[in-house]
Amino acid sequence: MFIVRICRTVLIIMTLALALAACGGTAATTTMGGMESDHDSFAFGEPAVAANADRAVEMTADNDLRFTPAEITVAAGETITFRVTNTGSLTHDFILGDAKAQEEHEAEMTAMRESGEMMMHDEANSMTLPPGETKELTWHFTESGSFLIGCHQKGHYDQGMHASVTVG
């Protein structure tokens, strides 16, 4: 009974914190795939609305732990909708970011697995793709550079499940 009260208290505190965060702050709110998401700014661009995309890039994620295409070239200032289909029977992630963001996300996912906590996550620069599903992520690339798309399900990134995005 004591544990139930603690869990309820934690849940109430978390709910209040989320409500307060939604009422103020400097985070931008963007709609992605029909879902609103609060996020901090990204050094390489920002989420965008699919209707404003310059083009769509069709991608697949498969059981061979590969994204196809593995290399994508984008012009600085271009808005791209990544339309990703999971053609396999394994769950995959799609995380857009630089090498540091990929390393941080890998560490985060490893820590969650070790604690027994796993979650699906669709955020401003990421989405989880259950088997057979297609999802979209639209991004406005504001800066030139080299970025990565990665899957951080257990072992996938280390076995080569990543793609490169060159913005020039």
CSV table of C-alpha atoms in Angstrom, one decimal:
chain,number,residue,atom,x,y,z
A,1,MET,CA,0.0,0.0,0.0
A,2,PHE,CA,2.9,2.3,0.8
A,3,ILE,CA,4.4,1.7,-2.6
A,4,VAL,CA,1.1,2.5,-4.3
A,5,ARG,CA,0.9,5.8,-2.5
A,6,ILE,CA,4.5,6.7,-3.5
A,7,CYS,CA,3.7,5.8,-7.1
A,8,ARG,CA,0.6,7.9,-7.1
A,9,THR,CA,2.5,10.8,-5.6
A,10,VAL,CA,5.2,10.6,-8.2
A,11,LEU,CA,2.6,10.4,-10.9
A,12,ILE,CA,0.9,13.5,-9.6
A,13,ILE,CA,4.1,15.4,-9.3
A,14,MET,CA,5.2,14.4,-12.9
A,15,THR,CA,1.8,15.4,-14.2
A,16,LEU,CA,1.9,18.8,-12.5
A,17,ALA,CA,5.5,19.4,-13.8
A,18,LEU,CA,4.4,18.6,-17.4
A,19,ALA,CA,1.4,20.9,-17.1
A,20,LEU,CA,3.6,23.7,-15.8
A,21,ALA,CA,6.1,23.1,-18.6
A,22,ALA,CA,3.3,23.3,-21.1
A,23,CYS,CA,2.2,26.7,-19.8
A,24,GLY,CA,5.5,28.4,-20.2
A,25,GLY,CA,9.2,28.2,-21.1
A,26,THR,CA,11.1,28.7,-24.3
A,27,ALA,CA,10.7,25.4,-26.0
A,28,ALA,CA,9.1,25.6,-29.4
A,29,THR,CA,6.0,23.5,-30.2
A,30,THR,CA,5.9,21.8,-33.5
A,31,THR,CA,3.5,19.4,-35.1
A,32,MET,CA,5.1,16.2,-36.4
A,33,GLY,CA,2.9,13.5,-38.0
A,34,GLY,CA,-0.2,15.0,-36.4
A,35,MET,CA,1.4,14.9,-32.9
A,36,GLU,CA,2.6,18.0,-31.1
A,37,SER,CA,6.1,17.9,-29.6
A,38,ASP,CA,8.0,20.3,-27.3
A,39,HIS,CA,11.7,20.4,-28.0
A,40,ASP,CA,14.8,22.4,-27.7
A,41,SER,CA,16.5,23.8,-30.7
A,42,PHE,CA,18.8,21.7,-32.9
A,43,ALA,CA,22.1,23.0,-34.3
A,44,PHE,CA,21.4,21.5,-37.8
A,45,GLY,CA,17.8,22.4,-38.4
A,46,GLU,CA,14.3,22.2,-37.1
A,47,PRO,CA,11.2,20.0,-37.4
A,48,ALA,CA,8.9,21.2,-40.2
A,49,VAL,CA,5.4,20.5,-41.6
A,50,ALA,CA,5.1,17.9,-44.3
A,51,ALA,CA,3.0,20.2,-46.5
A,52,ASN,CA,6.1,22.6,-46.7
A,53,ALA,CA,8.5,19.9,-47.8
A,54,ASP,CA,10.6,20.5,-50.9
A,55,ARG,CA,10.6,16.7,-51.5
A,56,ALA,CA,10.2,13.3,-49.9
A,57,VAL,CA,12.8,10.7,-49.4
A,58,GLU,CA,11.4,7.2,-49.4
A,59,MET,CA,13.4,4.9,-47.0
A,60,THR,CA,13.2,1.4,-45.7
A,61,ALA,CA,14.4,-0.2,-42.5
A,62,ASP,CA,14.9,-4.0,-42.7
A,63,ASN,CA,15.8,-7.2,-40.9
A,64,ASP,CA,19.3,-7.0,-42.4
A,65,LEU,CA,19.7,-3.9,-40.1
A,66,ARG,CA,20.0,-1.5,-42.9
A,67,PHE,CA,18.4,1.8,-43.9
A,68,THR,CA,18.0,2.2,-47.7
A,69,PRO,CA,19.1,4.5,-49.1
A,70,ALA,CA,22.2,4.6,-46.9
A,71,GLU,CA,23.4,8.0,-48.2
A,72,ILE,CA,21.2,11.1,-48.7
A,73,THR,CA,22.3,14.5,-50.0
A,74,VAL,CA,20.3,17.6,-49.0
A,75,ALA,CA,20.8,21.3,-49.8
A,76,ALA,CA,21.1,23.7,-46.9
A,77,GLY,CA,17.7,25.4,-46.5
A,78,GLU,CA,15.9,22.4,-48.0
A,79,THR,CA,12.9,20.8,-46.2
A,80,ILE,CA,12.8,17.0,-46.5
A,81,THR,CA,10.1,14.5,-45.5
A,82,PHE,CA,11.6,11.2,-44.6
A,83,ARG,CA,9.0,8.5,-45.3
A,84,VAL,CA,10.3,5.4,-43.6
A,85,THR,CA,8.8,1.9,-43.9
A,86,ASN,CA,9.8,-0.9,-41.7
A,87,THR,CA,9.8,-3.8,-44.1
A,88,GLY,CA,11.1,-6.3,-41.5
A,89,SER,CA,9.7,-8.2,-38.4
A,90,LEU,CA,11.9,-6.2,-35.9
A,91,THR,CA,11.2,-2.9,-34.3
A,92,HIS,CA,13.5,-0.1,-35.5
A,93,ASP,CA,14.3,3.5,-34.6
A,94,PHE,CA,14.9,6.5,-36.8
A,95,ILE,CA,17.0,9.1,-35.0
A,96,LEU,CA,18.3,12.1,-37.0
A,97,GLY,CA,21.3,13.9,-35.5
A,98,ASP,CA,25.0,14.4,-35.5
A,99,ALA,CA,27.5,11.8,-34.2
A,100,LYS,CA,27.3,13.1,-30.7
A,101,ALA,CA,23.5,12.9,-30.6
A,102,GLN,CA,23.8,9.3,-31.9
A,103,GLU,CA,26.3,8.4,-29.1
A,104,GLU,CA,24.1,10.0,-26.5
A,105,HIS,CA,21.0,8.2,-27.7
A,106,GLU,CA,22.8,4.9,-27.8
A,107,ALA,CA,23.8,5.4,-24.2
A,108,GLU,CA,20.3,6.4,-23.2
A,109,MET,CA,18.8,3.3,-24.9
A,110,THR,CA,21.4,1.0,-23.2
A,111,ALA,CA,20.6,2.5,-19.8
A,112,MET,CA,16.9,2.0,-20.4
A,113,ARG,CA,17.4,-1.6,-21.4
A,114,GLU,CA,19.5,-2.3,-18.4
A,115,SER,CA,16.9,-0.8,-16.1
A,116,GLY,CA,14.2,-2.9,-17.8
A,117,GLU,CA,12.5,0.3,-19.0
A,118,MET,CA,11.8,0.4,-22.7
A,119,MET,CA,9.5,2.8,-24.5
A,120,MET,CA,8.4,3.8,-27.9
A,121,HIS,CA,9.5,7.4,-28.8
A,122,ASP,CA,8.3,9.7,-31.4
A,123,GLU,CA,10.0,13.1,-30.9
A,124,ALA,CA,11.0,16.1,-33.0
A,125,ASN,CA,14.0,14.2,-34.5
A,126,SER,CA,13.1,10.6,-33.9
A,127,MET,CA,10.5,7.9,-34.3
A,128,THR,CA,10.0,4.3,-33.5
A,129,LEU,CA,8.9,2.0,-36.3
A,130,PRO,CA,7.1,-1.2,-35.4
A,131,PRO,CA,7.2,-4.0,-38.0
A,132,GLY,CA,5.3,-3.2,-41.1
A,133,GLU,CA,4.6,0.5,-40.3
A,134,THR,CA,5.4,3.6,-42.3
A,135,LYS,CA,6.0,6.9,-40.6
A,136,GLU,CA,7.1,10.3,-41.7
A,137,LEU,CA,9.5,12.9,-40.2
A,138,THR,CA,9.8,16.3,-41.9
A,139,TRP,CA,13.0,18.3,-41.3
A,140,HIS,CA,14.2,21.7,-42.4
A,141,PHE,CA,18.0,21.6,-42.7
A,142,THR,CA,19.4,25.0,-41.8
A,143,GLU,CA,23.1,24.2,-41.6
A,144,SER,CA,25.6,22.5,-43.8
A,145,GLY,CA,27.4,19.4,-42.5
A,146,SER,CA,27.3,15.7,-42.1
A,147,PHE,CA,24.6,14.1,-40.0
A,148,LEU,CA,23.4,10.6,-39.3
A,149,ILE,CA,20.2,8.6,-39.1
A,150,GLY,CA,20.5,5.7,-36.7
A,151,CYS,CA,18.6,2.9,-35.2
A,152,HIS,CA,19.4,2.2,-31.5
A,153,GLN,CA,17.5,-0.9,-30.8
A,154,LYS,CA,19.8,-3.4,-29.1
A,155,GLY,CA,22.9,-4.0,-31.4
A,156,HIS,CA,21.4,-2.4,-34.5
A,157,TYR,CA,23.6,0.7,-34.7
A,158,ASP,CA,26.8,-1.3,-34.0
A,159,GLN,CA,25.9,-3.7,-36.8
A,160,GLY,CA,25.6,-0.9,-39.3
A,161,MET,CA,22.0,0.3,-39.1
A,162,HIS,CA,22.7,3.9,-39.9
A,163,ALA,CA,22.6,6.2,-42.9
A,164,SER,CA,24.4,9.4,-43.7
A,165,VAL,CA,22.9,12.8,-44.5
A,166,THR,CA,25.2,15.3,-46.2
A,167,VAL,CA,23.9,18.9,-46.2
A,168,GLY,CA,25.7,21.3,-48.5
